[in-house]
Amino acid sequence: AVEAAGDIDVLLLDKTGTITLGNRMADEFLPAPGVEAKELAAKAQIASLSDETPEGRSIVVLAKEMYGLRAREAQAGEMEFIPFSAKTRISGVRLKTSGTVIRKGALDALEKELAAQGGIMPTPVRRSAEDVARRGGTPLVVAENATVLGVVALKDVVKGGIRERFAELRRMGIRTVMITGDNPLTAAA
């Protein structure tokens, strides 16, 4: 192993949890035109009630902190949770009484879902999502049925000292390559 390590000239690293802390947290609600930020926060919170990921829990907390929103426990029995899957890249809830579906997910994944329902991704929402990604965050688009409500900006923090460690590896002649499933704009940032 020591001999093999001496021959290494490229190091491949996963982004989430290796280069970054890996616990993306909701940071901001960016509503679509004509939608109040509080409404976006409320719907994102409902879509996240059964989401046990750090991202999902942080959306519930941010909605509560920013707008005093507290989802009723009784609502949980009235909802059918739509779990996240790597194939759809969407999660959310279906309200049993009304049939309303509230989803959150990646821009391109939600855009395909909306197109299947006759909806479209508003240009301002696309711009908001791209801006979040350019800043290094992860945009989650939120929609109720075929209506896009806006974007939840998730942030992930680069680990302290990682740039210096990579610089040292480069000085040693070792190239570092980041591997990620994030969209290209987030990865570039």
Coordinates of N, CA, C and O in Angstrom, one line a residue:
A1 N 0.8 -1.2 0.0 CA 0.0 0.0 0.0 C 0.9 1.3 0.0 O 0.6 2.2 -0.7
V2 N 2.0 1.2 0.8 CA 2.8 2.4 0.8 C 3.5 2.6 -0.5 O 3.6 3.7 -1.0
E3 N 3.9 1.5 -1.1 CA 4.5 1.6 -2.5 C 3.6 2.1 -3.5 O 3.9 3.0 -4.3
A4 N 2.3 1.6 -3.5 CA 1.3 2.1 -4.4 C 1.0 3.6 -4.2 O 0.8 4.3 -5.1
A5 N 1.0 4.0 -2.9 CA 0.7 5.4 -2.6 C 1.7 6.3 -3.3 O 1.4 7.4 -3.7
G6 N 3.0 5.9 -3.4 CA 4.0 6.6 -4.0 C 3.8 6.9 -5.5 O 4.4 7.8 -6.0
D7 N 3.0 6.0 -6.1 CA 2.7 6.1 -7.5 C 1.5 7.0 -7.9 O 1.2 7.2 -9.0
I8 N 0.8 7.4 -6.9 CA -0.5 8.2 -7.1 C -0.1 9.5 -7.6 O 0.7 10.3 -7.1
D9 N -0.8 9.9 -8.7 CA -0.7 11.3 -9.3 C -2.0 12.0 -9.4 O -2.1 13.1 -9.8
V10 N -3.1 11.2 -9.2 CA -4.5 11.8 -9.3 C -5.3 11.3 -8.1 O -5.3 10.1 -7.8
L11 N -5.9 12.2 -7.4 CA -6.8 11.8 -6.2 C -8.2 12.2 -6.6 O -8.5 13.4 -6.8
L12 N -9.1 11.2 -6.6 CA -10.5 11.5 -6.9 C -11.3 11.5 -5.5 O -11.1 10.7 -4.7
L13 N -12.0 12.6 -5.3 CA -12.7 12.9 -4.1 C -14.2 13.2 -4.3 O -14.5 14.0 -5.2
D14 N -15.0 12.6 -3.5 CA -16.4 12.9 -3.5 C -16.6 14.3 -2.9 O -15.9 14.6 -1.9
K15 N -17.5 15.1 -3.4 CA -17.7 16.4 -2.8 C -18.4 16.4 -1.4 O -17.9 16.8 -0.4
T16 N -19.6 15.8 -1.4 CA -20.4 15.9 -0.2 C -19.9 15.0 0.9 O -19.8 13.8 0.8
G17 N -19.5 15.7 2.0 CA -19.0 15.0 3.2 C -17.5 14.8 3.1 O -16.9 14.4 4.2
T18 N -16.9 15.0 2.0 CA -15.4 14.9 1.9 C -14.8 16.3 1.8 O -13.9 16.7 2.5
I19 N -15.2 17.0 0.7 CA -14.8 18.4 0.5 C -15.6 19.3 1.3 O -15.2 20.3 1.8
T20 N -16.9 19.0 1.4 CA -17.8 19.9 2.2 C -18.3 19.1 3.4 O -18.0 17.9 3.6
L21 N -18.9 19.8 4.3 CA -19.4 19.2 5.6 C -20.5 18.2 5.3 O -20.6 17.2 6.1
G22 N -21.2 18.3 4.2 CA -22.2 17.3 3.8 C -23.5 17.4 4.5 O -24.3 16.5 4.3
N23 N -23.8 18.5 5.2 CA -25.1 18.6 5.7 C -25.7 19.9 5.2 O -25.7 20.9 5.9
R24 N -26.2 19.8 4.0 CA -26.8 21.0 3.4 C -28.0 21.5 4.2 O -28.8 20.7 4.6
M25 N -28.0 22.8 4.4 CA -29.1 23.4 5.2 C -29.8 24.5 4.4 O -29.2 25.2 3.7
A26 N -31.1 24.5 4.6 CA -32.0 25.6 4.0 C -31.5 26.9 4.5 O -31.2 27.1 5.7
D27 N -31.3 27.8 3.6 CA -30.8 29.1 3.9 C -31.7 30.3 3.5 O -31.6 31.4 4.1
E28 N -32.6 30.1 2.5 CA -33.3 31.2 2.0 C -34.5 30.6 1.2 O -34.4 29.6 0.5
F29 N -35.6 31.4 1.2 CA -36.8 31.1 0.4 C -36.9 32.1 -0.7 O -36.9 33.3 -0.4
L30 N -36.9 31.7 -2.0 CA -36.9 32.7 -3.1 C -38.2 32.4 -3.9 O -38.3 31.5 -4.7
P31 N -39.3 33.2 -3.6 CA -40.6 32.9 -4.2 C -40.6 33.3 -5.7 O -39.9 34.1 -6.2
A32 N -41.5 32.6 -6.4 CA -41.8 32.9 -7.8 C -42.6 34.2 -7.8 O -43.2 34.6 -6.8
P33 N -42.6 34.9 -9.0 CA -43.4 36.1 -9.1 C -44.9 35.8 -8.7 O -45.4 34.8 -9.1
G34 N -45.4 36.7 -7.9 CA -46.8 36.6 -7.5 C -47.0 35.7 -6.3 O -48.2 35.5 -5.9
V35 N -45.9 35.1 -5.8 CA -46.0 34.2 -4.6 C -45.4 34.9 -3.4 O -44.3 35.4 -3.6
E36 N -46.0 34.9 -2.3 CA -45.4 35.4 -1.1 C -44.4 34.4 -0.5 O -44.6 33.2 -0.6
A37 N -43.3 35.0 0.0 CA -42.2 34.1 0.6 C -42.8 33.2 1.7 O -42.4 32.1 1.8
K38 N -43.7 33.8 2.5 CA -44.3 33.0 3.6 C -45.1 31.8 3.0 O -45.1 30.7 3.6
E39 N -45.8 32.0 1.9 CA -46.5 30.9 1.3 C -45.6 29.8 0.8 O -45.8 28.6 1.0
L40 N -44.5 30.2 0.1 CA -43.5 29.3 -0.3 C -42.9 28.5 0.9 O -42.8 27.3 0.8
A41 N -42.6 29.2 1.9 CA -42.0 28.6 3.1 C -43.0 27.6 3.7 O -42.6 26.5 4.1
A42 N -44.3 27.9 3.8 CA -45.3 27.1 4.3 C -45.4 25.8 3.5 O -45.5 24.7 4.1
K43 N -45.5 25.9 2.2 CA -45.6 24.7 1.3 C -44.3 23.9 1.4 O -44.4 22.6 1.4
A44 N -43.2 24.5 1.4 CA -41.9 23.8 1.5 C -41.9 23.0 2.8 O -41.4 21.9 2.9
Q45 N -42.4 23.7 3.9 CA -42.4 23.0 5.2 C -43.3 21.8 5.2 O -42.9 20.7 5.6
I46 N -44.5 21.9 4.6 CA -45.4 20.8 4.5 C -44.8 19.6 3.7 O -44.8 18.5 4.1
A47 N -44.1 20.0 2.6 CA -43.5 18.9 1.8 C -42.3 18.3 2.5 O -41.9 17.2 2.1
S48 N -41.8 18.9 3.5 CA -40.6 18.4 4.2 C -40.9 17.7 5.6 O -40.0 17.2 6.2
L49 N -42.2 17.7 6.0 CA -42.5 17.2 7.3 C -42.0 15.8 7.6 O -41.6 15.4 8.7
S50 N -42.1 14.9 6.6 CA -41.7 13.5 6.7 C -40.3 13.3 6.2 O -39.9 12.1 6.1
D51 N -39.6 14.3 5.8 CA -38.3 14.2 5.2 C -37.3 14.2 6.3 O -37.1 15.3 6.9
E52 N -36.7 13.1 6.6 CA -35.7 13.0 7.7 C -34.3 13.3 7.4 O -33.4 13.2 8.2
T53 N -34.1 13.8 6.1 CA -32.7 14.2 5.8 C -32.4 15.5 6.5 O -33.3 16.3 6.9
P54 N -31.1 15.9 6.6 CA -30.7 17.2 7.2 C -31.4 18.3 6.4 O -31.8 19.3 7.0
E55 N -31.4 18.2 5.0 CA -32.0 19.2 4.2 C -33.5 19.4 4.6 O -34.0 20.5 4.8
G56 N -34.3 18.3 4.6 CA -35.7 18.4 4.9 C -36.0 19.0 6.3 O -36.8 19.8 6.5
R57 N -35.2 18.5 7.3 CA -35.4 19.0 8.7 C -35.1 20.5 8.7 O -35.7 21.3 9.4
S58 N -34.0 20.9 8.0 CA -33.6 22.3 8.0 C -34.7 23.2 7.3 O -34.8 24.4 7.7
I59 N -35.4 22.7 6.3 CA -36.5 23.5 5.7 C -37.6 23.8 6.7 O -38.1 24.9 6.9
V60 N -38.0 22.7 7.5 CA -39.0 22.8 8.5 C -38.6 23.9 9.5 O -39.4 24.8 9.9
V61 N -37.3 23.8 10.0 CA -36.8 24.8 11.0 C -36.7 26.2 10.4 O -37.1 27.1 11.1
L62 N -36.2 26.4 9.2 CA -36.1 27.7 8.7 C -37.5 28.4 8.5 O -37.7 29.6 8.8
A63 N -38.5 27.6 8.1 CA -39.9 28.2 7.9 C -40.4 28.6 9.3 O -41.1 29.6 9.4
K64 N -40.1 27.8 10.3 CA -40.5 28.2 11.7 C -39.8 29.4 12.2 O -40.4 30.3 12.7
E65 N -38.5 29.5 12.0 CA -37.7 30.6 12.4 C -38.0 31.9 11.7 O -38.1 33.0 12.3
M66 N -38.2 31.8 10.4 CA -38.4 33.1 9.6 C -39.8 33.6 9.7 O -40.1 34.8 9.7
Y67 N -40.8 32.7 9.7 CA -42.2 33.1 9.6 C -43.1 32.6 10.8 O -44.3 32.7 10.7
G68 N -42.5 31.9 11.7 CA -43.3 31.4 12.9 C -44.2 30.3 12.5 O -45.2 30.0 13.2
L69 N -43.9 29.6 11.4 CA -44.8 28.5 10.9 C -44.6 27.3 11.7 O -43.5 26.8 11.8
R70 N -45.7 26.7 12.1 CA -45.6 25.4 12.8 C -46.6 24.5 12.2 O -47.8 24.7 12.3
A71 N -46.2 23.5 11.5 CA -47.1 22.5 10.8 C -47.8 21.7 11.9 O -47.2 21.3 12.9
R72 N -49.1 21.6 11.8 CA -49.8 20.8 12.7 C -49.5 19.3 12.7 O -49.4 18.8 11.6
E73 N -49.3 18.7 13.8 CA -49.1 17.3 13.9 C -50.2 16.5 13.3 O -50.0 15.5 12.6
A74 N -51.5 17.0 13.4 CA -52.6 16.3 12.9 C -52.5 16.2 11.4 O -53.1 15.3 10.8
Q75 N -51.9 17.1 10.8 CA -51.7 17.1 9.3 C -51.0 15.9 8.8 O -51.3 15.4 7.7
A76 N -50.1 15.4 9.6 CA -49.3 14.2 9.2 C -50.2 13.0 8.8 O -49.9 12.3 7.9
G77 N -51.3 12.8 9.6 CA -52.2 11.7 9.2 C -53.0 11.9 8.0 O -53.5 11.0 7.4
E78 N -53.0 13.2 7.5 CA -53.8 13.6 6.3 C -52.9 13.6 5.1 O -53.4 13.9 4.0
M79 N -51.7 13.2 5.2 CA -50.7 13.3 4.1 C -50.1 11.9 3.8 O -49.9 11.1 4.6
E80 N -49.9 11.7 2.5 CA -49.2 10.6 2.0 C -47.8 11.1 1.6 O -47.7 11.9 0.7
F81 N -46.7 10.6 2.2 CA -45.4 11.1 1.9 C -44.9 10.5 0.6 O -45.1 9.3 0.3
I82 N -44.3 11.3 -0.2 CA -43.7 10.9 -1.5 C -42.2 10.9 -1.2 O -41.6 12.0 -1.2
P83 N -41.6 9.8 -1.0 CA -40.2 9.8 -0.6 C -39.2 10.1 -1.8 O -39.6 9.9 -3.0
F84 N -38.1 10.7 -1.5 CA -37.1 11.0 -2.5 C -36.6 9.7 -3.1 O -36.4 8.7 -2.4
S85 N -36.3 9.8 -4.4 CA -35.6 8.7 -5.0 C -34.6 9.2 -6.0 O -34.8 10.3 -6.5
A86 N -33.5 8.5 -6.1 CA -32.4 9.0 -7.0 C -32.9 9.1 -8.5 O -32.4 9.9 -9.3
K87 N -33.9 8.3 -8.8 CA -34.5 8.3 -10.2 C -35.3 9.5 -10.4 O -35.1 10.2 -11.5
T88 N -36.2 9.9 -9.5 CA -37.0 11.1 -9.8 C -36.4 12.4 -9.3 O -36.6 13.4 -9.8
R89 N -35.5 12.3 -8.3 CA -34.9 13.5 -7.6 C -35.9 14.5 -7.1 O -35.7 15.7 -7.1
I90 N -37.1 13.9 -6.7 CA -38.2 14.7 -6.2 C -38.7 14.0 -4.9 O -38.7 12.8 -4.8
S91 N -39.2 14.8 -4.0 CA -39.9 14.3 -2.8 C -41.1 15.3 -2.5 O -41.2 16.3 -3.1
G92 N -41.9 14.9 -1.6 CA -43.0 15.8 -1.2 C -44.2 15.0 -0.5 O -43.9 14.0 0.1
V93 N -45.4 15.6 -0.7 CA -46.6 15.0 0.0 C -47.8 15.1 -0.9 O -47.8 16.0 -1.8
R94 N -48.7 14.2 -0.7 CA -50.0 14.2 -1.4 C -51.0 14.4 -0.2 O -51.0 13.6 0.7
L95 N -51.8 15.5 -0.3 CA -52.8 15.7 0.8 C -54.0 14.8 0.4 O -54.6 15.0 -0.6
K96 N -54.3 13.9 1.3 CA -55.4 12.9 1.1 C -56.8 13.5 0.9 O -57.5 13.1 0.0
T97 N -57.1 14.6 1.6 CA -58.4 15.1 1.5 C -58.7 15.9 0.2 O -59.8 15.8 -0.3
S98 N -57.7 16.6 -0.3 CA -57.9 17.4 -1.5 C -57.2 16.8 -2.7 O -57.5 17.3 -3.9
G99 N -56.3 15.9 -2.6 CA -55.5 15.4 -3.7 C -54.4 16.3 -4.1 O -53.7 16.0 -5.1
T100 N -54.2 17.4 -3.5 CA -53.1 18.3 -3.8 C -51.8 17.7 -3.6 O -51.6 16.9 -2.6
V101 N -50.9 17.9 -4.5 CA -49.5 17.4 -4.4 C -48.5 18.5 -4.3 O -48.6 19.4 -5.1
I102 N -47.7 18.5 -3.3 CA -46.7 19.5 -3.1 C -45.3 18.8 -3.2 O -45.1 17.8 -2.5
R103 N -44.5 19.2 -4.2 CA -43.2 18.5 -4.4 C -42.1 19.5 -4.3 O -42.3 20.7 -4.6
K104 N -40.9 19.0 -4.0 CA -39.7 19.8 -4.0 C -38.6 18.9 -4.7 O -38.6 17.7 -4.5
G105 N -37.8 19.5 -5.5 CA -36.7 18.7 -6.1 C -35.8 19.5 -7.0 O -35.9 20.8 -7.1
A106 N -34.9 18.8 -7.7 CA -34.0 19.5 -8.6 C -34.7 20.2 -9.8 O -35.8 19.7 -10.2
L107 N -34.2 21.3 -10.2 CA -34.8 22.1 -11.3 C -35.2 21.2 -12.5 O -36.4 21.3 -12.9
D108 N -34.3 20.5 -13.0 CA -34.6 19.7 -14.3 C -35.6 18.6 -14.0 O -36.5 18.4 -14.8
A109 N -35.5 18.0 -12.9 CA -36.4 16.9 -12.5 C -37.8 17.4 -12.4 O -38.8 16.8 -12.9
L110 N -38.0 18.5 -11.7 CA -39.3 19.1 -11.4 C -39.9 19.7 -12.7 O -41.1 19.6 -13.0
E111 N -39.0 20.2 -13.6 CA -39.4 20.7 -14.9 C -40.1 19.6 -15.7 O -41.1 19.8 -16.3
K112 N -39.5 18.4 -15.7 CA -40.0 17.3 -16.5 C -41.4 16.9 -15.9 O -42.3 16.6 -16.6
E113 N -41.5 16.9 -14.6 CA -42.7 16.5 -13.9 C -43.8 17.5 -14.2 O -44.9 17.2 -14.5
L114 N -43.5 18.8 -14.2 CA -44.4 19.8 -14.6 C -44.9 19.7 -16.0 O -46.1 19.9 -16.3
A115 N -44.0 19.5 -16.9 CA -44.3 19.4 -18.3 C -45.3 18.2 -18.5 O -46.2 18.4 -19.4
A116 N -45.2 17.2 -17.8 CA -46.1 16.0 -17.9 C -47.5 16.4 -17.5 O -48.5 15.8 -17.9
Q117 N -47.6 17.5 -16.6 CA -48.9 18.0 -16.1 C -49.4 19.2 -16.9 O -50.4 19.8 -16.5
G118 N -48.7 19.6 -17.9 CA -49.0 20.8 -18.7 C -48.5 22.1 -18.0 O -48.9 23.2 -18.5
G119 N -47.7 22.0 -17.0 CA -47.1 23.2 -16.4 C -45.8 23.6 -17.0 O -45.2 22.8 -17.8
I120 N -45.3 24.8 -16.7 CA -44.0 25.2 -17.2 C -43.2 25.8 -16.1 O -43.7 26.2 -15.1
M121 N -41.9 25.8 -16.2 CA -41.0 26.4 -15.3 C -40.8 27.9 -15.6 O -40.3 28.2 -16.7
P122 N -41.3 28.8 -14.7 CA -41.2 30.2 -15.0 C -39.7 30.6 -15.1 O -38.9 30.2 -14.3
T123 N -39.4 31.5 -16.1 CA -38.0 32.0 -16.3 C -37.4 32.6 -15.0 O -36.3 32.3 -14.7
P124 N -38.2 33.4 -14.2 CA -37.6 33.9 -13.0 C -37.2 32.9 -12.0 O -36.2 33.0 -11.3
V125 N -37.9 31.8 -11.9 CA -37.6 30.7 -11.0 C -36.3 30.0 -11.5 O -35.4 29.7 -10.7
R126 N -36.3 29.8 -12.8 CA -35.0 29.2 -13.4 C -33.8 30.0 -13.0 O -32.8 29.5 -12.6
R127 N -34.0 31.3 -13.2 CA -32.9 32.3 -12.9 C -32.5 32.2 -11.4 O -31.3 32.2 -11.1
S128 N -33.5 32.2 -10.6 CA -33.2 32.0 -9.1 C -32.4 30.8 -8.8 O -31.4 30.8 -8.1
A129 N -32.9 29.7 -9.4 CA -32.2 28.4 -9.2 C -30.8 28.4 -9.7 O -29.8 27.9 -9.0
E130 N -30.6 29.0 -10.9 CA -29.2 29.1 -11.4 C -28.3 30.0 -10.6 O -27.1 29.7 -10.4
D131 N -28.9 31.0 -10.0 CA -28.1 31.9 -9.2 C -27.7 31.2 -7.9 O -26.5 31.4 -7.5
V132 N -28.6 30.5 -7.3 CA -28.2 29.7 -6.1 C -27.1 28.7 -6.4 O -26.1 28.6 -5.7
A133 N -27.2 28.0 -7.6 CA -26.2 27.1 -8.0 C -24.8 27.8 -8.2 O -23.8 27.3 -7.8
R134 N -24.8 28.9 -8.9 CA -23.6 29.7 -9.1 C -22.9 30.1 -7.8 O -21.7 30.2 -7.8
R135 N -23.7 30.3 -6.8 CA -23.1 30.7 -5.5 C -22.6 29.5 -4.7 O -22.1 29.6 -3.6
G136 N -22.8 28.3 -5.3 CA -22.3 27.1 -4.6 C -23.4 26.4 -3.8 O -23.1 25.4 -3.2
G137 N -24.6 26.9 -3.9 CA -25.7 26.2 -3.2 C -26.4 25.2 -4.0 O -26.1 25.0 -5.2
T138 N -27.4 24.6 -3.4 CA -28.2 23.6 -4.1 C -29.6 24.2 -4.2 O -30.2 24.4 -3.1
P139 N -30.2 24.4 -5.3 CA -31.6 24.9 -5.4 C -32.6 23.8 -5.4 O -32.4 22.8 -6.1
L140 N -33.6 23.9 -4.6 CA -34.7 23.0 -4.6 C -36.0 23.8 -5.1 O -36.3 24.7 -4.4
V141 N -36.6 23.3 -6.2 CA -37.8 24.0 -6.7 C -39.0 23.4 -6.0 O -39.0 22.2 -5.8
V142 N -39.9 24.2 -5.6 CA -41.1 23.8 -4.9 C -42.3 24.1 -5.8 O -42.4 25.2 -6.3
A143 N -43.2 23.1 -5.9 CA -44.4 23.3 -6.7 C -45.6 22.7 -6.0 O -45.5 21.7 -5.3
E144 N -46.8 23.3 -6.3 CA -48.0 22.7 -5.8 C -48.8 22.4 -7.0 O -49.2 23.3 -7.8
N145 N -49.1 21.1 -7.2 CA -49.7 20.6 -8.4 C -48.8 21.1 -9.6 O -47.7 20.8 -9.6
A146 N -49.4 21.9 -10.6 CA -48.6 22.3 -11.7 C -48.2 23.8 -11.6 O -47.7 24.4 -12.5
T147 N -48.3 24.3 -10.4 CA -47.9 25.7 -10.1 C -46.6 25.8 -9.4 O -46.4 25.2 -8.3
V148 N -45.6 26.4 -9.9 CA -44.3 26.6 -9.3 C -44.3 27.7 -8.3 O -44.8 28.8 -8.6
L149 N -43.9 27.4 -7.1 CA -44.0 28.4 -6.0 C -42.7 29.1 -5.8 O -42.7 30.3 -5.2
G150 N -41.5 28.5 -6.1 CA -40.3 29.2 -5.9 C -39.2 28.2 -5.6 O -39.3 27.0 -5.9
V151 N -38.1 28.7 -5.0 CA -36.9 27.9 -4.8 C -36.5 28.0 -3.3 O -36.6 29.1 -2.7
V152 N -36.1 26.9 -2.8 CA -35.4 26.9 -1.5 C -33.9 26.7 -1.7 O -33.5 25.8 -2.4
A153 N -33.1 27.7 -1.2 CA -31.7 27.6 -1.4 C -31.1 26.9 -0.2 O -31.3 27.2 0.9
L154 N -30.3 25.8 -0.6 CA -29.6 25.0 0.4 C -28.1 25.4 0.3 O -27.6 25.6 -0.8
K155 N -27.5 25.5 1.4 CA -26.0 25.8 1.4 C -25.3 24.6 2.0 O -25.8 24.0 2.9
D156 N -24.1 24.4 1.5 CA -23.2 23.4 2.1 C -21.9 24.0 2.2 O -21.4 24.8 1.4
V157 N -21.3 23.8 3.4 CA -20.0 24.6 3.7 C -18.8 23.7 3.4 O -18.7 22.5 3.7
V158 N -17.9 24.4 2.6 CA -16.6 23.7 2.3 C -15.8 23.6 3.6 O -15.8 24.5 4.5
K159 N -15.2 22.4 3.9 CA -14.5 22.1 5.1 C -13.3 23.1 5.2 O -12.6 23.4 4.3
G160 N -13.1 23.5 6.5 CA -12.0 24.4 6.7 C -10.6 23.8 6.4 O -10.4 22.7 6.6
G161 N -9.8 24.6 5.7 CA -8.4 24.2 5.4 C -8.3 23.3 4.1 O -7.2 22.9 3.8
I162 N -9.5 23.0 3.5 CA -9.4 22.1 2.4 C -8.7 22.6 1.2 O -7.9 21.9 0.5
R163 N -8.8 23.9 0.9 CA -8.1 24.6 -0.2 C -6.6 24.4 0.0 O -5.8 24.2 -0.9
E164 N -6.1 24.7 1.3 CA -4.7 24.6 1.6 C -4.2 23.2 1.4 O -3.1 22.9 0.9
R165 N -5.0 22.2 1.8 CA -4.6 20.8 1.6 C -4.5 20.4 0.2 O -3.6 19.7 -0.2
F166 N -5.4 20.9 -0.7 CA -5.4 20.6 -2.1 C -4.1 21.3 -2.7 O -3.5 20.8 -3.6
A167 N -3.8 22.5 -2.3 CA -2.6 23.2 -2.8 C -1.4 22.4 -2.4 O -0.5 22.3 -3.3
E168 N -1.3 21.9 -1.2 CA -0.2 21.1 -0.8 C -0.1 19.8 -1.7 O 1.0 19.4 -2.1
L169 N -1.2 19.2 -2.0 CA -1.2 18.0 -2.9 C -0.7 18.4 -4.3 O 0.1 17.6 -4.9
R170 N -1.1 19.5 -4.8 CA -0.7 20.0 -6.1 C 0.8 20.2 -6.1 O 1.5 19.9 -7.1
R171 N 1.4 20.8 -5.0 CA 2.8 21.0 -4.9 C 3.6 19.7 -4.9 O 4.7 19.6 -5.4
M172 N 2.9 18.6 -4.4 CA 3.5 17.3 -4.4 C 3.3 16.6 -5.8 O 3.8 15.5 -5.9
G173 N 2.7 17.3 -6.7 CA 2.4 16.7 -8.0 C 1.2 15.8 -8.1 O 1.0 15.0 -9.1
I174 N 0.3 15.9 -7.1 CA -0.9 15.1 -7.1 C -2.1 16.0 -7.5 O -2.3 17.1 -6.9
R175 N -2.7 15.6 -8.6 CA -3.9 16.4 -9.1 C -5.1 15.9 -8.3 O -5.3 14.7 -8.1
T176 N -6.0 16.9 -7.9 CA -7.3 16.5 -7.2 C -8.4 16.7 -8.2 O -8.5 17.7 -8.9
V177 N -9.4 15.7 -8.2 CA -10.5 15.8 -9.0 C -11.8 15.5 -8.1 O -11.8 14.6 -7.4
M178 N -12.7 16.5 -8.2 CA -13.9 16.3 -7.4 C -15.0 15.6 -8.2 O -15.2 15.8 -9.4
I179 N -15.6 14.6 -7.6 CA -16.7 13.8 -8.2 C -18.0 14.2 -7.4 O -18.0 14.2 -6.2
T180 N -19.1 14.6 -8.2 CA -20.3 15.0 -7.5 C -21.5 14.7 -8.4 O -21.4 14.7 -9.6
G181 N -22.6 14.5 -7.8 CA -23.9 14.4 -8.5 C -24.6 15.7 -8.6 O -25.7 15.8 -9.2
D182 N -24.0 16.8 -8.1 CA -24.6 18.1 -8.1 C -24.6 18.6 -9.5 O -23.9 18.2 -10.4
N183 N -25.5 19.6 -9.8 CA -25.5 20.2 -11.1 C -24.2 20.9 -11.4 O -23.5 21.3 -10.4
P184 N -23.8 21.1 -12.6 CA -22.5 21.7 -13.0 C -22.2 23.1 -12.4 O -21.1 23.4 -12.0
L185 N -23.3 23.9 -12.2 CA -23.0 25.3 -11.7 C -22.6 25.2 -10.2 O -21.7 25.9 -9.8
T186 N -23.3 24.3 -9.4 CA -23.0 24.2 -8.0 C -21.6 23.6 -7.9 O -20.8 24.0 -7.1
A187 N -21.3 22.6 -8.7 CA -20.0 21.9 -8.7 C -18.8 22.9 -9.0 O -17.8 23.0 -8.3
A188 N -19.1 23.8 -10.0 CA -18.1 24.8 -10.4 C -17.8 25.8 -9.2 O -16.7 26.1 -8.9
A189 N -18.9 26.2 -8.5 CA -18.7 27.1 -7.4 C -18.0 26.5 -6.3 O -17.1 27.1 -5.6

